Coordinates of C-alpha atoms in Angstrom, one line a residue:
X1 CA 106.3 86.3 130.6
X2 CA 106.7 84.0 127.4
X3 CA 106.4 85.8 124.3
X4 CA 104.2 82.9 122.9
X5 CA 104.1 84.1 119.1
X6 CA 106.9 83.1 116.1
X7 CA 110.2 84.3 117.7
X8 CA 112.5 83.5 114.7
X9 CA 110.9 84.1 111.1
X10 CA 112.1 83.7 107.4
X11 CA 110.4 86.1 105.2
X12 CA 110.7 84.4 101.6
X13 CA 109.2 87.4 100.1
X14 CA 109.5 91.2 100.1
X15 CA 106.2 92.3 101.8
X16 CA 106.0 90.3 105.2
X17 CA 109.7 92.0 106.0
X18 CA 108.0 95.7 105.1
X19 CA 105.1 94.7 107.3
X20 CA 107.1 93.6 110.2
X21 CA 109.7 96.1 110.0
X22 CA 106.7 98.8 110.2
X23 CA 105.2 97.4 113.0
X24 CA 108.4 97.5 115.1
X25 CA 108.6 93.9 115.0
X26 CA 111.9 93.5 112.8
X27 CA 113.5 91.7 115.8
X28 CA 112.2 88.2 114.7
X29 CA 113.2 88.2 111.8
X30 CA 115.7 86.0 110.9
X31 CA 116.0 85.9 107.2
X32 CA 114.6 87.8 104.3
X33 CA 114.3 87.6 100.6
X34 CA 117.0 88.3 98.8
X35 CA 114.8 90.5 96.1
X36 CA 113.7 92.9 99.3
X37 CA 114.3 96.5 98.7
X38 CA 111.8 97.4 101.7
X39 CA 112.9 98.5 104.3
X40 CA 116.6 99.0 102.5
X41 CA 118.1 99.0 106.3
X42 CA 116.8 95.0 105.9
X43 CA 119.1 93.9 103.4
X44 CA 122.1 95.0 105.9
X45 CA 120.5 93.5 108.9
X46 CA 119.3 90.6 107.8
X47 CA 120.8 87.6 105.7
X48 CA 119.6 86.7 102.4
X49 CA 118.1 83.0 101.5
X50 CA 115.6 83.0 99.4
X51 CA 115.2 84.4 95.7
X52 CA 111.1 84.2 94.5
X53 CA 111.2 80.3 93.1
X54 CA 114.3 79.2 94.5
X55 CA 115.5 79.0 98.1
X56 CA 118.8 78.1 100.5
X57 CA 116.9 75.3 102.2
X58 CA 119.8 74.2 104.6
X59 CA 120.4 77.9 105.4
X60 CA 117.3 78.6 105.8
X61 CA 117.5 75.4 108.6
X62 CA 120.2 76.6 110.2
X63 CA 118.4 80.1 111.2
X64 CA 116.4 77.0 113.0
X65 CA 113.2 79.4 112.3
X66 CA 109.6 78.7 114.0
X67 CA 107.7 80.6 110.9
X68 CA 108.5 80.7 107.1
X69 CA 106.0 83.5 105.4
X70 CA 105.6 83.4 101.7
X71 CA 103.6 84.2 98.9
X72 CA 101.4 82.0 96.3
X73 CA 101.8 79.2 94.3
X74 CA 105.1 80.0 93.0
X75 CA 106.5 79.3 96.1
X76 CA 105.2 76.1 96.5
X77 CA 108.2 73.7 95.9
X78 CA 109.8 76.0 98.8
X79 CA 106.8 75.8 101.0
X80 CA 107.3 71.9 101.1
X81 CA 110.6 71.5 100.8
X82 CA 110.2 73.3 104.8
X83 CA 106.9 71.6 105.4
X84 CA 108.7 68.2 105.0
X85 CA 111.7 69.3 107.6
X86 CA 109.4 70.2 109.9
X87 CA 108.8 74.1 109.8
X88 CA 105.7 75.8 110.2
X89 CA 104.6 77.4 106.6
X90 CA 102.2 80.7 106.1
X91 CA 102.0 80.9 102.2
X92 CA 99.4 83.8 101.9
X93 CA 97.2 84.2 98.5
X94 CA 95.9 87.4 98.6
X95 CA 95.5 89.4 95.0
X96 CA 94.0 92.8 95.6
X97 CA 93.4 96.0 97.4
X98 CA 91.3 94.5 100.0
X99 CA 93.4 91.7 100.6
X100 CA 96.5 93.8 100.9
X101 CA 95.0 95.5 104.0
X102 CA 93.7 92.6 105.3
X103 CA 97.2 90.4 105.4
X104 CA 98.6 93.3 107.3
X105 CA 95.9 93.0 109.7
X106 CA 96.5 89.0 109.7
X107 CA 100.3 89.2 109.8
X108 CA 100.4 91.6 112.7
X109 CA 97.6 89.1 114.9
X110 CA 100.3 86.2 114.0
X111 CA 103.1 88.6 115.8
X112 CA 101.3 90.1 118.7
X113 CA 100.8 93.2 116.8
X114 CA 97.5 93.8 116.7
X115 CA 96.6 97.3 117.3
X116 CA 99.8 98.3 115.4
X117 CA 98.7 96.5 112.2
X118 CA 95.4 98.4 112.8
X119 CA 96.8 101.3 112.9
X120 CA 98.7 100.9 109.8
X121 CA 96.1 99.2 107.9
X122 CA 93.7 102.3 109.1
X123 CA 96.9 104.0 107.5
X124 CA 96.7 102.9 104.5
X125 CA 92.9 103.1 104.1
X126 CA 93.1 106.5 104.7
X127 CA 95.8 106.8 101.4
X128 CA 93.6 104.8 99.2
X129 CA 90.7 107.2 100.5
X130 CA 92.8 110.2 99.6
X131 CA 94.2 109.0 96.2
X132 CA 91.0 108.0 95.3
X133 CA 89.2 111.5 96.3
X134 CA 91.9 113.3 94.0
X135 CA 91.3 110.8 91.2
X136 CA 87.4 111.8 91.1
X137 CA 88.4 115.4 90.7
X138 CA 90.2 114.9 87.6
X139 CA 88.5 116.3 84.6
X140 CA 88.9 113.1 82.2
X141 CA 90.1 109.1 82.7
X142 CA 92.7 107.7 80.7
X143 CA 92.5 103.7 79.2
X144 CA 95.7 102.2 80.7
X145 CA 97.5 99.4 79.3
X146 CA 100.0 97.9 82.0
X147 CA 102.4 96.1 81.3
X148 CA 104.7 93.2 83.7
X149 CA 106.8 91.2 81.2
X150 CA 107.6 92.0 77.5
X151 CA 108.9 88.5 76.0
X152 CA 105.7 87.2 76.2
X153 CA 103.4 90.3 76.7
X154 CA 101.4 89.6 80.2
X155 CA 99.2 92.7 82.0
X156 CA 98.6 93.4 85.1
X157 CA 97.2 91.2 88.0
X158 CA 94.3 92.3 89.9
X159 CA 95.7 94.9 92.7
X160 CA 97.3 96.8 90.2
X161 CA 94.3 97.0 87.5
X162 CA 92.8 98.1 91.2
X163 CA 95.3 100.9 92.1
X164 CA 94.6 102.4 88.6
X165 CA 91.4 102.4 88.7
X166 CA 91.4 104.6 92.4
X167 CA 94.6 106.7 91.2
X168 CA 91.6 107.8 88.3
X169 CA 92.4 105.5 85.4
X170 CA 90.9 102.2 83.8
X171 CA 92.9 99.2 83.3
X172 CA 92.0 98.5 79.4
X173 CA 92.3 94.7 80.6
X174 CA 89.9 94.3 83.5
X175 CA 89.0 91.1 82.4
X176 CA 92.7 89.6 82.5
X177 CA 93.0 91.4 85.8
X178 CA 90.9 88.8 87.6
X179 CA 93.2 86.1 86.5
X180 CA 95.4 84.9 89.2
X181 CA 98.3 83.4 87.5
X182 CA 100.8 84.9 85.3
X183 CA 100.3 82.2 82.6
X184 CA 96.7 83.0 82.1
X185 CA 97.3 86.8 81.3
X186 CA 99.2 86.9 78.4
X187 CA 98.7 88.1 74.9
X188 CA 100.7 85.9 72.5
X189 CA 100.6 89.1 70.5
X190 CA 99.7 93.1 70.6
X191 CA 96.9 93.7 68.4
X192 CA 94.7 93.4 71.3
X193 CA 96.3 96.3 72.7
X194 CA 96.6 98.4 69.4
X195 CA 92.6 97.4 69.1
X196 CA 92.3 99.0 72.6
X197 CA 94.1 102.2 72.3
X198 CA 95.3 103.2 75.2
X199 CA 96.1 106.7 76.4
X200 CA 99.1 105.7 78.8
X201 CA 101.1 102.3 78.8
X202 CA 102.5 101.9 82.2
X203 CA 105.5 99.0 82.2
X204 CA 107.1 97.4 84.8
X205 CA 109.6 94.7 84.0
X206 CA 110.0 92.5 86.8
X207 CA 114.2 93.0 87.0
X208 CA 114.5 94.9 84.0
X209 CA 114.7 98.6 83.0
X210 CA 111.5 99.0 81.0
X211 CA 112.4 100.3 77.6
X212 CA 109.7 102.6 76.1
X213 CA 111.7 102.8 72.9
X214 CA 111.2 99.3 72.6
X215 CA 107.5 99.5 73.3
X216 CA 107.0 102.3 70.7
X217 CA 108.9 100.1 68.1
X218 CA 106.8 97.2 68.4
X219 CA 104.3 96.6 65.0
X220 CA 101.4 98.7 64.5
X221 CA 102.2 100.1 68.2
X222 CA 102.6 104.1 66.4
X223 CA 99.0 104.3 65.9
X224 CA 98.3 104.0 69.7
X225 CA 97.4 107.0 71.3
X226 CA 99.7 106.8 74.4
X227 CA 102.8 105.8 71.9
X228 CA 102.1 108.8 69.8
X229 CA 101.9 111.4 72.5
X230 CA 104.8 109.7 74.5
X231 CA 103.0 108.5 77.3
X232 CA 105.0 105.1 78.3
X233 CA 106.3 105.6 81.7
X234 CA 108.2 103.0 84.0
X235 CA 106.6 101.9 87.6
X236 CA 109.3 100.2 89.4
X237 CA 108.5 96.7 89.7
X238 CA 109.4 96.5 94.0
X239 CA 106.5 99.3 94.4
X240 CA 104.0 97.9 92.2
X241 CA 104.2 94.1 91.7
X242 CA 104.7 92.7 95.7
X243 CA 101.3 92.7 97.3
X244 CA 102.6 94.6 100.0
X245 CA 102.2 98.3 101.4
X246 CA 104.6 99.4 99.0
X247 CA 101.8 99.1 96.3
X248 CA 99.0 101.1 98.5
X249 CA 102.0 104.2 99.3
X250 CA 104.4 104.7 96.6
X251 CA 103.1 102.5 94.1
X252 CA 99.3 104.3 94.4
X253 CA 101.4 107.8 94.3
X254 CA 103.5 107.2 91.3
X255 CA 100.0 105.8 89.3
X256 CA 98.1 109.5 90.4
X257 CA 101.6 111.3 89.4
X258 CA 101.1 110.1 85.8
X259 CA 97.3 109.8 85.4
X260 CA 96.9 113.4 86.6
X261 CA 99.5 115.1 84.5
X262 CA 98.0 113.6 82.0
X263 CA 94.7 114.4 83.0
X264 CA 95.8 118.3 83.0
X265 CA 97.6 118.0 79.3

């Protein structure tokens, strides 16, 4: 029988490729980003075309592919650049938790994999359930100030103000958090987050070490609590900031990890 569902897809960012390749359904892929970490067995199977704004649009052609999958509006140029050659284009939009589990569910209905996805998704329910029961058991909460870019300052989009929150902190920029685009969360300078005070500042610099010695040295910074009892820790940017599973495992994990030890100072 015809397998009537995409047969040769281009993943243009990191989480569809982690999603496939945990369903079992890694065989139709036929190009990946080239910023994917997740599975690592995918960068050596599959070729590289895409970075996050930029992509090999003749390569990408050649693959002759049936299914691009990308993320937002960044990747919009990209996403029409294929539309206009005549590929088929999923750019997904999702922003939290919820939407998380729910593109896995979507993704694996667009493969054939339903029950699979459900199964993971269930999966991963089941880990926010967990986290979240450990978090309520933790004698105090800690203000968090995350951190994605330094030079200029922006926080932290919505699912990862959301993973704090269930790994038993509070995001001390809930209102940012809602904002969609990177543009529209950043502080053109820190005294909002000196006026804040928070106990831990989280940072992960998308393709950067973070520096925490740099963070400390930062104007009027010494008077916040979580620079003057060293709490600065780095989250790695590929298992926080790609609205993928990564974020609900290991990126949920290593939030509890440092909430709780600090929790138990």
């Amino acid at each position: 029988m015809t397998d009537a569902f995409p047969q040769r897809i281009v993943c243009l960012t990191e989480e569809p490729t982690e999603v496939l390749y945990a369903l079992g359904e890694e065989h139709r892929i036929v190009g990946i980003s080239g910023f994917t970490v997740r599975p690592s067995r995918a960068r050596r199977e599959k070729p590289k075309v895409s970075a996050f704004t930029s992509a090999k649009i003749g390569e990408i052609l050649a693959l002759k592919p049936d299914l691009a999958i990308g993320f937002s509006d960044i990747q919009a140029d990209i996403a029409r650049e294929l539309i206009k050659a005549g590929v088929e284009v999923w750019i997904s939009n999702h922003r939290s938790v919820e939407g998380i589990v729910a593109y896995i569910r979507r993704l694996g209905a667009m493969v054939g994999a339903h029950d699979e996805a459900e199964a993971y998704a269930q999966r991963a329910e089941a880990h926010i359930a967990a986290v979240r029961e450990a978090a309520a058991a933790l004698p105090r909460r800690p203000r968090v100030y995350f951190e994605e870019w330094d030079e200029p300052l922006i926080t932290g989009i919505r699912w990862v103000a959301e993973l704090i929150n269930i790994a038993g902190g509070d995001d001390i920029f809930p209102e940012l958090a809602r904002e969609p685009l990177a543009k529209q969360r950043i502080l053109t300078d820190g005294a909002p987050v000196i006026a804040r005070a928070p106990d831990i500042i989280l940072g992960s610099w998308c393709g950067k070490r973070f520096r925490p010695e740099k963070v400390a040295a930062r104007p009027g910074w010494a008077s916040i609590p979580a620079v003057r009892d060293g709490e600065l820790h780095e989250v790695k940017s590929p298992i926080i900031l790609q609205p993928g599973p990564a974020a609900l495992f290991d990126g949920l994990d290593a939030l509890h990890r440092v909430i709780a030890a600090w929790a138990a100072r």
